[in-house]
Amino acid sequence: MAKVVEARKLAKRYKGAVEALREVSFEVDENEFFIIMGPSGCGKSTLLRIIAGILDYDSGELYIKGENMKNVPPHRRDVSMMLENFALFPHMTVYENIAFGLRMLGKDKDEIDREVRKMTRLLHIEGLEDRMPNEISGGQRQRVALARALIIRPSVLLLDEPLSHVDYQLQRKFAEMLKEVHREIGGVFMLTTHDQEHGLSLADRMLIMNSGLVEQIGTPTQIYNDPQTLFAARFVGELNTFAGTVEEVSPDAVWVKTEFGTFKARHPAAENARDLVGRRVAYIVRPEHVRVAREDSGQDNRLSVYFNTYYYFGHFLELVFSADAQTRVKSVISANEPFTAKVGEQLTLTWPYTKATIVSKPSVVEGVDIEELIYGK
Amino acid sequence: MKIPDFLVKTYIAIIILIIYLPLVFVVLLSFKSGANISFPIERFTLDWYLKPPTGYEYAAYVSLFYDRQFFAALRNSFTVSIVVALMAMVLVTTTALAFRRRMAGRNFLFYLFLLGFLTPGVTVGLGVNFLFRLLNLPFSFWSAALINVIYVVPFGLILMMARFDPNLLFYEQAAAVLKAPPLMIFRRITLPLIIYEVISAAILGFLLSWGEVIRTQFAMKGIGTLSTFINTQLGVNPLTPKWYAAGTLISAVSFLGFLVFAYLLTKTVRQQA
Amino acid sequence: MSARPPKIMNYILLLPGLLVIAFFLVIPLLLTVVISFMQEFSFTNPIFTVENYIEFFTSPQTPTILANTFGMSLLASLVALLVGYPAAYFMAFRIKSIKTRNLIISLLLVPFLIDWNVRTIAWIPILGESGIVNYLLQYFNIVHQPVSLLFSRWTLIIIWLQSNLLFMIFPIYLALSRIDPDVINAARVLKSPPHRVFYEIIFKLSLPGVIVGLTFVFVNTLGDYITPSLWAGGIQVLGLSVANFAANFVWPYAATQSTVLILISLAVLVILFKIVDIKKLVE
Ligand SMILES: Nc1ncnc2c1ncn2[C@@H]1O[C@H](COP(=O)(O)OP(=O)(O)OP(=O)(O)O)[C@@H](O)[C@H]1O
Ligand SMILES: [Mg+2]
């Protein structure tokens, strides 16, 4: 079965500027909610614009439903897009904005009317039809932009940062709405964001981008648990990282010598055991797996730290410790778990080796030093 | 599908050419020997500018620099235009500063000022003529200047309002908080920040009144400014290269003024954030 | 205490401007309207009448004059739109350098600043019977007798175009350059082929500029009788008629025609202000 979207080594350089896309390849399946995540300026918008056809690429190939998109203008592609700042037509009412795509397709008035009504009901924007875009709120604008892009029922819906530009409460609400709409209407949704939380919670699969390159493609759990680069690991969640050298390898575990002692970790799925010994790697463990040791609970890894401070988030608590003057270690525990400690109190942290892993590559971008990525410049 | 670049450039170039070509011919003809306006130009001469008169000659054949009326009109032109420049500078500045704030009737007043440019010159000229006759006021370069000022102010206003530093009010308020009296604020804060716009308004006033015929004609008696003088002359005298020589000089002043104006437009005191 | 200067200050700032406007615009125009209803220009023994209007509207010349006045200004506005729109479009979308754009705008300003007489006589060496065009036509044996290009209506349109193009191009350019490129992109993605993107988005969003441009050129040419009159025996327009009657001291009748001219311009302006907010183009 043909993939719905297929990109092969897409590259794009803006005139006189940086290479926005260096080499991007991926495939998107039928009905997938595909999320493209990466820091600001990594090329997310560039990629979506190329898929939409409003920007030309320099080299590589792009297929939509098996058809090569070279020189196919945007209006002939089975694609629709919600642009970064919504870009509502300022001279048209909400109704006219939503109806625009169908009108361009030459649909008759009754059908347009029916479809617009369906959309406004689906996205809870009834009653706004006669207002102008500058007479509605940011959250409403967001939904009108979605309705306008959705109404032509494209095989591929591109959403460029649909969650930015509104406050946090609305972001969450809109994210949930997006997921429901996707379930109801189907098709491929491709969404960009730089927010890990939205990315992880919405995606069927996700692509982590960095400086115009692909760091990793996979399901949220794959990327969260088995990151292939330190950059990808960092980008999807908080991380405790120690630089170290691999000392010993067994079929299911590795031992890494760090300046805080030797830590044991799960053998990383993708790496070849023999190659690892002697390599400089990043030893990583996520804060939710790190616990304060009550007594000697027989865990594999132990680290002596001083209690520093904590942050209360309502449903969880983030504890911050110092391993030495520069190195902070974080632990996340449920807010219901009892915890008392004085600032400066010496404690021992532990974590199971099955929850820790190593990455040997800092990033797919050349010239990034792993120590630098861990300790900063 | 897309219009090729060279067509875009050609189109713009043709427009500029059509606009400037006639002006080039004005200059060329002013150096033409012989009294008729015809092509080709066989010989170039400076006669129309500075050949001494030989005796009794038609006004149209006296060379420009020996035409006393020309110099009288030239002096009038400078007087009127300089007065317009100074008045425009003051009026545009005060009005533009007032328009920054919300106030009752702001829209109405703004449109009222715009009318100064949008009302046909002949109707304004006639009306002012009526008023002066009714009140028995004398026409002078003052009346000529004032009737031109209402035409100039809207241009200056639009220019200034479009270019005002959006933070100007904040700076003024900051100074007011520090207990600076209003005049001091104007001198030390406001004026230095808008100085280029103020000078631009003056130059615009000079330029727009410099070539204006209709309004000036109605509000000035006697020989008038250069433009009204030439207009009258063209009605009664044959067209000789002399008038092209006069046109060249008038246009040279306009063009020089324009260069200064364009230069000022590229300047701004505003700091880049 | 508030640091804001009192409101009074604002009105004081407005006062000089308002005084000049009142004395040299508002009162004169109102006076014109009053005099247009008088038998003689005399306030010592005023006799009011509508004779002047009856005379104007029944005069056999009036239809021609009105048609000329309206027709030529309308034609000039439309020609300016046709010529100016592509230029404004190219400047907003095809010329990337802001410096070049500003240079073009500045260059368009010059002919407007040039003396009215010069603007007019400048075309004689080009289009006159012994002008360069006729010279070339005869040189290449295209015609054998000089053709009269000069005293035609199109010459008037070209001269008006030369000095008014800025007022067409600039507002349209302003409106076009304010269009968010992503709004255009949105239309392209939403199944709009290029010609419909142009009409539905670009043209419609530039309409305020188009209307301002049309009005400015229309009103600006409406009052210009110098250019039509310099083409000796040229085209009778209302402004010229006003000037002629004024020159012959037929005050009330000149006032009547002037009033009609004022009303025409005002009507056009009111329509303009109803449709678009000029201030939006400024602020
Ligand atoms: N029109 C342009 N001309 C030149 N450079 C551009 C242009 N648009 C984007 N860039 C550059 O290309 C790179 C990628 O831009 P892009 O907009 O795709 O990033 P992004 O990932 O969408 O960022 P953000 O999260 O901030 O939206 C950036 O370095 C940007 O500065
Ligand atoms: Mg982006």
PDB file of N, CA, C and O in Angstrom, chain B residues 84-137:
ATOM      1  N   VAL B  84       5.116  80.218   2.737  1.00  0.00           N
ATOM      2  CA  VAL B  84       4.335  78.978   2.826  1.00  0.00           C
ATOM      3  C   VAL B  84       5.113  77.934   3.613  1.00  0.00           C
ATOM      4  O   VAL B  84       4.568  77.242   4.482  1.00  0.00           O
ATOM      5  N   ALA B  85       6.401  77.816   3.330  1.00  0.00           N
ATOM      6  CA  ALA B  85       7.222  76.815   4.013  1.00  0.00           C
ATOM      7  C   ALA B  85       7.193  77.031   5.520  1.00  0.00           C
ATOM      8  O   ALA B  85       6.978  76.090   6.293  1.00  0.00           O
ATOM      9  N   LEU B  86       7.380  78.279   5.942  1.00  0.00           N
ATOM     10  CA  LEU B  86       7.411  78.541   7.383  1.00  0.00           C
ATOM     11  C   LEU B  86       6.050  78.285   8.024  1.00  0.00           C
ATOM     12  O   LEU B  86       5.946  77.651   9.078  1.00  0.00           O
ATOM     13  N   MET B  87       5.000  78.768   7.331  1.00  0.00           N
ATOM     14  CA  MET B  87       3.665  78.542   7.880  1.00  0.00           C
ATOM     15  C   MET B  87       3.343  77.052   7.944  1.00  0.00           C
ATOM     16  O   MET B  87       2.817  76.559   8.948  1.00  0.00           O
ATOM     17  N   ALA B  88       3.660  76.331   6.871  1.00  0.00           N
ATOM     18  CA  ALA B  88       3.360  74.897   6.828  1.00  0.00           C
ATOM     19  C   ALA B  88       4.093  74.181   7.949  1.00  0.00           C
ATOM     20  O   ALA B  88       3.539  73.303   8.620  1.00  0.00           O
ATOM     21  N   MET B  89       5.323  74.601   8.183  1.00  0.00           N
ATOM     22  CA  MET B  89       6.110  73.962   9.221  1.00  0.00           C
ATOM     23  C   MET B  89       5.411  74.072  10.572  1.00  0.00           C
ATOM     24  O   MET B  89       5.248  73.087  11.288  1.00  0.00           O
ATOM     25  N   VAL B  90       4.969  75.276  10.895  1.00  0.00           N
ATOM     26  CA  VAL B  90       4.317  75.488  12.194  1.00  0.00           C
ATOM     27  C   VAL B  90       2.960  74.778  12.239  1.00  0.00           C
ATOM     28  O   VAL B  90       2.664  74.018  13.175  1.00  0.00           O
ATOM     29  N   LEU B  91       2.151  75.002  11.207  1.00  0.00           N
ATOM     30  CA  LEU B  91       0.792  74.462  11.247  1.00  0.00           C
ATOM     31  C   LEU B  91       0.777  72.938  11.198  1.00  0.00           C
ATOM     32  O   LEU B  91       0.007  72.291  11.917  1.00  0.00           O
ATOM     33  N   VAL B  92       1.618  72.366  10.373  1.00  0.00           N
ATOM     34  CA  VAL B  92       1.640  70.903  10.280  1.00  0.00           C
ATOM     35  C   VAL B  92       2.080  70.313  11.613  1.00  0.00           C
ATOM     36  O   VAL B  92       1.496  69.354  12.112  1.00  0.00           O
ATOM     37  N   THR B  93       3.098  70.911  12.211  1.00  0.00           N
ATOM     38  CA  THR B  93       3.593  70.373  13.476  1.00  0.00           C
ATOM     39  C   THR B  93       2.533  70.470  14.571  1.00  0.00           C
ATOM     40  O   THR B  93       2.234  69.468  15.233  1.00  0.00           O
ATOM     41  N   THR B  94       1.965  71.644  14.748  1.00  0.00           N
ATOM     42  CA  THR B  94       0.982  71.772  15.832  1.00  0.00           C
ATOM     43  C   THR B  94      -0.211  70.846  15.576  1.00  0.00           C
ATOM     44  O   THR B  94      -0.655  70.141  16.484  1.00  0.00           O
ATOM     45  N   THR B  95      -0.688  70.813  14.331  1.00  0.00           N
ATOM     46  CA  THR B  95      -1.864  69.996  14.052  1.00  0.00           C
ATOM     47  C   THR B  95      -1.563  68.514  14.215  1.00  0.00           C
ATOM     48  O   THR B  95      -2.352  67.777  14.817  1.00  0.00           O
ATOM     49  N   ALA B  96      -0.430  68.082  13.704  1.00  0.00           N
ATOM     50  CA  ALA B  96      -0.091  66.663  13.817  1.00  0.00           C
ATOM     51  C   ALA B  96       0.065  66.266  15.277  1.00  0.00           C
ATOM     52  O   ALA B  96      -0.370  65.197  15.698  1.00  0.00           O
ATOM     53  N   LEU B  97       0.672  67.134  16.077  1.00  0.00           N
ATOM     54  CA  LEU B  97       0.823  66.814  17.504  1.00  0.00           C
ATOM     55  C   LEU B  97      -0.543  66.699  18.165  1.00  0.00           C
ATOM     56  O   LEU B  97      -0.778  65.819  19.000  1.00  0.00           O
ATOM     57  N   ALA B  98      -1.464  67.586  17.790  1.00  0.00           N
ATOM     58  CA  ALA B  98      -2.796  67.541  18.387  1.00  0.00           C
ATOM     59  C   ALA B  98      -3.529  66.260  17.990  1.00  0.00           C
ATOM     60  O   ALA B  98      -4.247  65.677  18.789  1.00  0.00           O
ATOM     61  N   PHE B  99      -3.311  65.817  16.765  1.00  0.00           N
ATOM     62  CA  PHE B  99      -4.059  64.647  16.272  1.00  0.00           C
ATOM     63  C   PHE B  99      -3.596  63.337  16.881  1.00  0.00           C
ATOM     64  O   PHE B  99      -4.199  62.296  16.637  1.00  0.00           O
ATOM     65  N   ARG B 100      -2.516  63.367  17.656  1.00  0.00           N
ATOM     66  CA  ARG B 100      -2.060  62.106  18.222  1.00  0.00           C
ATOM     67  C   ARG B 100      -3.017  61.588  19.275  1.00  0.00           C
ATOM     68  O   ARG B 100      -3.078  60.412  19.559  1.00  0.00           O
ATOM     69  N   ARG B 101      -3.723  62.497  19.916  1.00  0.00           N
ATOM     70  CA  ARG B 101      -4.581  62.068  21.023  1.00  0.00           C
ATOM     71  C   ARG B 101      -6.022  61.921  20.580  1.00  0.00           C
ATOM     72  O   ARG B 101      -6.460  62.569  19.642  1.00  0.00           O
ATOM     73  N   ARG B 102      -6.726  61.057  21.302  1.00  0.00           N
ATOM     74  CA  ARG B 102      -8.166  60.959  21.077  1.00  0.00           C
ATOM     75  C   ARG B 102      -8.811  62.235  21.533  1.00  0.00           C
ATOM     76  O   ARG B 102      -8.436  62.808  22.542  1.00  0.00           O
ATOM     77  N   MET B 103      -9.786  62.691  20.763  1.00  0.00           N
ATOM     78  CA  MET B 103     -10.561  63.832  21.232  1.00  0.00           C
ATOM     79  C   MET B 103     -11.856  63.856  20.452  1.00  0.00           C
ATOM     80  O   MET B 103     -11.968  63.215  19.394  1.00  0.00           O
ATOM     81  N   ALA B 104     -12.788  64.598  20.975  1.00  0.00           N
ATOM     82  CA  ALA B 104     -14.081  64.677  20.317  1.00  0.00           C
ATOM     83  C   ALA B 104     -13.880  65.252  18.921  1.00  0.00           C
ATOM     84  O   ALA B 104     -13.136  66.216  18.734  1.00  0.00           O
ATOM     85  N   GLY B 105     -14.512  64.658  17.930  1.00  0.00           N
ATOM     86  CA  GLY B 105     -14.487  65.206  16.576  1.00  0.00           C
ATOM     87  C   GLY B 105     -13.164  65.032  15.852  1.00  0.00           C
ATOM     88  O   GLY B 105     -12.886  65.713  14.874  1.00  0.00           O
ATOM     89  N   ARG B 106     -12.348  64.092  16.326  1.00  0.00           N
ATOM     90  CA  ARG B 106     -11.030  63.923  15.707  1.00  0.00           C
ATOM     91  C   ARG B 106     -11.158  63.562  14.227  1.00  0.00           C
ATOM     92  O   ARG B 106     -10.497  64.157  13.371  1.00  0.00           O
ATOM     93  N   ASN B 107     -12.019  62.587  13.944  1.00  0.00           N
ATOM     94  CA  ASN B 107     -12.209  62.178  12.551  1.00  0.00           C
ATOM     95  C   ASN B 107     -12.685  63.325  11.692  1.00  0.00           C
ATOM     96  O   ASN B 107     -12.159  63.585  10.611  1.00  0.00           O
ATOM     97  N   PHE B 108     -13.690  64.039  12.194  1.00  0.00           N
ATOM     98  CA  PHE B 108     -14.255  65.138  11.436  1.00  0.00           C
ATOM     99  C   PHE B 108     -13.179  66.179  11.125  1.00  0.00           C
ATOM    100  O   PHE B 108     -13.045  66.639   9.997  1.00  0.00           O
ATOM    101  N   LEU B 109     -12.399  66.508  12.147  1.00  0.00           N
ATOM    102  CA  LEU B 109     -11.363  67.520  11.952  1.00  0.00           C
ATOM    103  C   LEU B 109     -10.313  67.056  10.951  1.00  0.00           C
ATOM    104  O   LEU B 109      -9.843  67.824  10.117  1.00  0.00           O
ATOM    105  N   PHE B 110      -9.968  65.782  11.041  1.00  0.00           N
ATOM    106  CA  PHE B 110      -8.967  65.247  10.117  1.00  0.00           C
ATOM    107  C   PHE B 110      -9.451  65.386   8.670  1.00  0.00           C
ATOM    108  O   PHE B 110      -8.716  65.835   7.795  1.00  0.00           O
ATOM    109  N   TYR B 111     -10.711  65.008   8.447  1.00  0.00           N
ATOM    110  CA  TYR B 111     -11.267  65.125   7.098  1.00  0.00           C
ATOM    111  C   TYR B 111     -11.340  66.584   6.659  1.00  0.00           C
ATOM    112  O   TYR B 111     -11.125  66.911   5.495  1.00  0.00           O
ATOM    113  N   LEU B 112     -11.623  67.459   7.621  1.00  0.00           N
ATOM    114  CA  LEU B 112     -11.691  68.881   7.303  1.00  0.00           C
ATOM    115  C   LEU B 112     -10.343  69.367   6.765  1.00  0.00           C
ATOM    116  O   LEU B 112     -10.271  70.085   5.766  1.00  0.00           O
ATOM    117  N   PHE B 113      -9.281  68.936   7.421  1.00  0.00           N
ATOM    118  CA  PHE B 113      -7.955  69.336   6.949  1.00  0.00           C
ATOM    119  C   PHE B 113      -7.669  68.730   5.577  1.00  0.00           C
ATOM    120  O   PHE B 113      -7.076  69.379   4.714  1.00  0.00           O
ATOM    121  N   LEU B 114      -8.096  67.486   5.380  1.00  0.00           N
ATOM    122  CA  LEU B 114      -7.883  66.845   4.077  1.00  0.00           C
ATOM    123  C   LEU B 114      -8.555  67.628   2.950  1.00  0.00           C
ATOM    124  O   LEU B 114      -8.078  67.662   1.826  1.00  0.00           O
ATOM    125  N   LEU B 115      -9.689  68.246   3.278  1.00  0.00           N
ATOM    126  CA  LEU B 115     -10.433  69.005   2.271  1.00  0.00           C
ATOM    127  C   LEU B 115      -9.566  70.075   1.622  1.00  0.00           C
ATOM    128  O   LEU B 115      -9.762  70.439   0.468  1.00  0.00           O
ATOM    129  N   GLY B 116      -8.615  70.581   2.368  1.00  0.00           N
ATOM    130  CA  GLY B 116      -7.742  71.614   1.835  1.00  0.00           C
ATOM    131  C   GLY B 116      -7.062  71.172   0.550  1.00  0.00           C
ATOM    132  O   GLY B 116      -6.811  71.963  -0.348  1.00  0.00           O
ATOM    133  N   PHE B 117      -6.789  69.874   0.463  1.00  0.00           N
ATOM    134  CA  PHE B 117      -6.160  69.350  -0.744  1.00  0.00           C
ATOM    135  C   PHE B 117      -7.214  68.844  -1.726  1.00  0.00           C
ATOM    136  O   PHE B 117      -7.042  68.921  -2.943  1.00  0.00           O
ATOM    137  N   LEU B 118      -8.327  68.360  -1.167  1.00  0.00           N
ATOM    138  CA  LEU B 118      -9.297  67.686  -2.027  1.00  0.00           C
ATOM    139  C   LEU B 118     -10.328  68.633  -2.649  1.00  0.00           C
ATOM    140  O   LEU B 118     -11.130  68.214  -3.467  1.00  0.00           O
ATOM    141  N   THR B 119     -10.335  69.903  -2.231  1.00  0.00           N
ATOM    142  CA  THR B 119     -11.257  70.838  -2.867  1.00  0.00           C
ATOM    143  C   THR B 119     -10.567  71.458  -4.083  1.00  0.00           C
ATOM    144  O   THR B 119      -9.435  71.896  -3.978  1.00  0.00           O
ATOM    145  N   PRO B 120     -11.260  71.504  -5.227  1.00  0.00           N
ATOM    146  CA  PRO B 120     -10.628  72.071  -6.418  1.00  0.00           C
ATOM    147  C   PRO B 120     -10.122  73.485  -6.168  1.00  0.00           C
ATOM    148  O   PRO B 120     -10.806  74.310  -5.561  1.00  0.00           O
ATOM    149  N   GLY B 121      -8.902  73.757  -6.650  1.00  0.00           N
ATOM    150  CA  GLY B 121      -8.268  75.049  -6.411  1.00  0.00           C
ATOM    151  C   GLY B 121      -9.115  76.218  -6.880  1.00  0.00           C
ATOM    152  O   GLY B 121      -9.196  77.258  -6.198  1.00  0.00           O
ATOM    153  N   VAL B 122      -9.810  76.047  -7.989  1.00  0.00           N
ATOM    154  CA  VAL B 122     -10.560  77.168  -8.536  1.00  0.00           C
ATOM    155  C   VAL B 122     -11.706  77.569  -7.595  1.00  0.00           C
ATOM    156  O   VAL B 122     -11.987  78.758  -7.426  1.00  0.00           O
ATOM    157  N   THR B 123     -12.320  76.607  -6.930  1.00  0.00           N
ATOM    158  CA  THR B 123     -13.427  76.962  -6.023  1.00  0.00           C
ATOM    159  C   THR B 123     -12.895  77.677  -4.791  1.00  0.00           C
ATOM    160  O   THR B 123     -13.493  78.642  -4.321  1.00  0.00           O
ATOM    161  N   VAL B 124     -11.757  77.211  -4.291  1.00  0.00           N
ATOM    162  CA  VAL B 124     -11.163  77.876  -3.134  1.00  0.00           C
ATOM    163  C   VAL B 124     -10.726  79.281  -3.526  1.00  0.00           C
ATOM    164  O   VAL B 124     -10.986  80.257  -2.816  1.00  0.00           O
ATOM    165  N   GLY B 125     -10.080  79.360  -4.696  1.00  0.00           N
ATOM    166  CA  GLY B 125      -9.597  80.656  -5.162  1.00  0.00           C
ATOM    167  C   GLY B 125     -10.729  81.657  -5.280  1.00  0.00           C
ATOM    168  O   GLY B 125     -10.646  82.785  -4.773  1.00  0.00           O
ATOM    169  N   LEU B 126     -11.815  81.241  -5.900  1.00  0.00           N
ATOM    170  CA  LEU B 126     -12.948  82.135  -6.082  1.00  0.00           C
ATOM    171  C   LEU B 126     -13.517  82.567  -4.729  1.00  0.00           C
ATOM    172  O   LEU B 126     -13.783  83.743  -4.490  1.00  0.00           O
ATOM    173  N   GLY B 127     -13.640  81.581  -3.821  1.00  0.00           N
ATOM    174  CA  GLY B 127     -14.208  81.875  -2.507  1.00  0.00           C
ATOM    175  C   GLY B 127     -13.357  82.874  -1.742  1.00  0.00           C
ATOM    176  O   GLY B 127     -13.874  83.825  -1.137  1.00  0.00           O
ATOM    177  N   VAL B 128     -12.052  82.679  -1.753  1.00  0.00           N
ATOM    178  CA  VAL B 128     -11.160  83.591  -1.049  1.00  0.00           C
ATOM    179  C   VAL B 128     -11.254  84.987  -1.679  1.00  0.00           C
ATOM    180  O   VAL B 128     -11.276  86.007  -0.980  1.00  0.00           O
ATOM    181  N   ASN B 129     -11.350  84.997  -2.983  1.00  0.00           N
ATOM    182  CA  ASN B 129     -11.527  86.251  -3.687  1.00  0.00           C
ATOM    183  C   ASN B 129     -12.773  86.979  -3.187  1.00  0.00           C
ATOM    184  O   ASN B 129     -12.745  88.181  -2.891  1.00  0.00           O
ATOM    185  N   PHE B 130     -13.868  86.255  -3.071  1.00  0.00           N
ATOM    186  CA  PHE B 130     -15.118  86.832  -2.539  1.00  0.00           C
ATOM    187  C   PHE B 130     -14.897  87.416  -1.157  1.00  0.00           C
ATOM    188  O   PHE B 130     -15.274  88.544  -0.862  1.00  0.00           O
ATOM    189  N   LEU B 131     -14.278  86.619  -0.290  1.00  0.00           N
ATOM    190  CA  LEU B 131     -14.114  87.036   1.100  1.00  0.00           C
ATOM    191  C   LEU B 131     -13.271  88.308   1.177  1.00  0.00           C
ATOM    192  O   LEU B 131     -13.597  89.244   1.916  1.00  0.00           O
ATOM    193  N   PHE B 132     -12.186  88.342   0.407  1.00  0.00           N
ATOM    194  CA  PHE B 132     -11.317  89.511   0.454  1.00  0.00           C
ATOM    195  C   PHE B 132     -12.030  90.748  -0.087  1.00  0.00           C
ATOM    196  O   PHE B 132     -11.882  91.848   0.429  1.00  0.00           O
ATOM    197  N   ARG B 133     -12.821  90.569  -1.130  1.00  0.00           N
ATOM    198  CA  ARG B 133     -13.577  91.705  -1.657  1.00  0.00           C
ATOM    199  C   ARG B 133     -14.593  92.195  -0.643  1.00  0.00           C
ATOM    200  O   ARG B 133     -14.757  93.391  -0.425  1.00  0.00           O
ATOM    201  N   LEU B 134     -15.253  91.245  -0.017  1.00  0.00           N
ATOM    202  CA  LEU B 134     -16.290  91.583   0.956  1.00  0.00           C
ATOM    203  C   LEU B 134     -15.697  92.374   2.112  1.00  0.00           C
ATOM    204  O   LEU B 134     -16.272  93.356   2.575  1.00  0.00           O
ATOM    205  N   LEU B 135     -14.540  91.937   2.608  1.00  0.00           N
ATOM    206  CA  LEU B 135     -13.926  92.580   3.760  1.00  0.00           C
ATOM    207  C   LEU B 135     -12.987  93.706   3.358  1.00  0.00           C
ATOM    208  O   LEU B 135     -12.337  94.311   4.216  1.00  0.00           O
ATOM    209  N   ASN B 136     -12.895  93.938   2.040  1.00  0.00           N
ATOM    210  CA  ASN B 136     -12.001  94.972   1.542  1.00  0.00           C
ATOM    211  C   ASN B 136     -10.553  94.770   1.955  1.00  0.00           C
ATOM    212  O   ASN B 136      -9.852  95.719   2.309  1.00  0.00           O
ATOM    213  N   LEU B 137     -10.131  93.532   1.923  1.00  0.00           N
ATOM    214  CA  LEU B 137      -8.738  93.240   2.275  1.00  0.00           C
ATOM    215  C   LEU B 137      -7.878  93.299   1.026  1.00  0.00           C
ATOM    216  O   LEU B 137      -8.331  92.944  -0.063  1.00  0.00           O
TER     217      LEU B 137
END
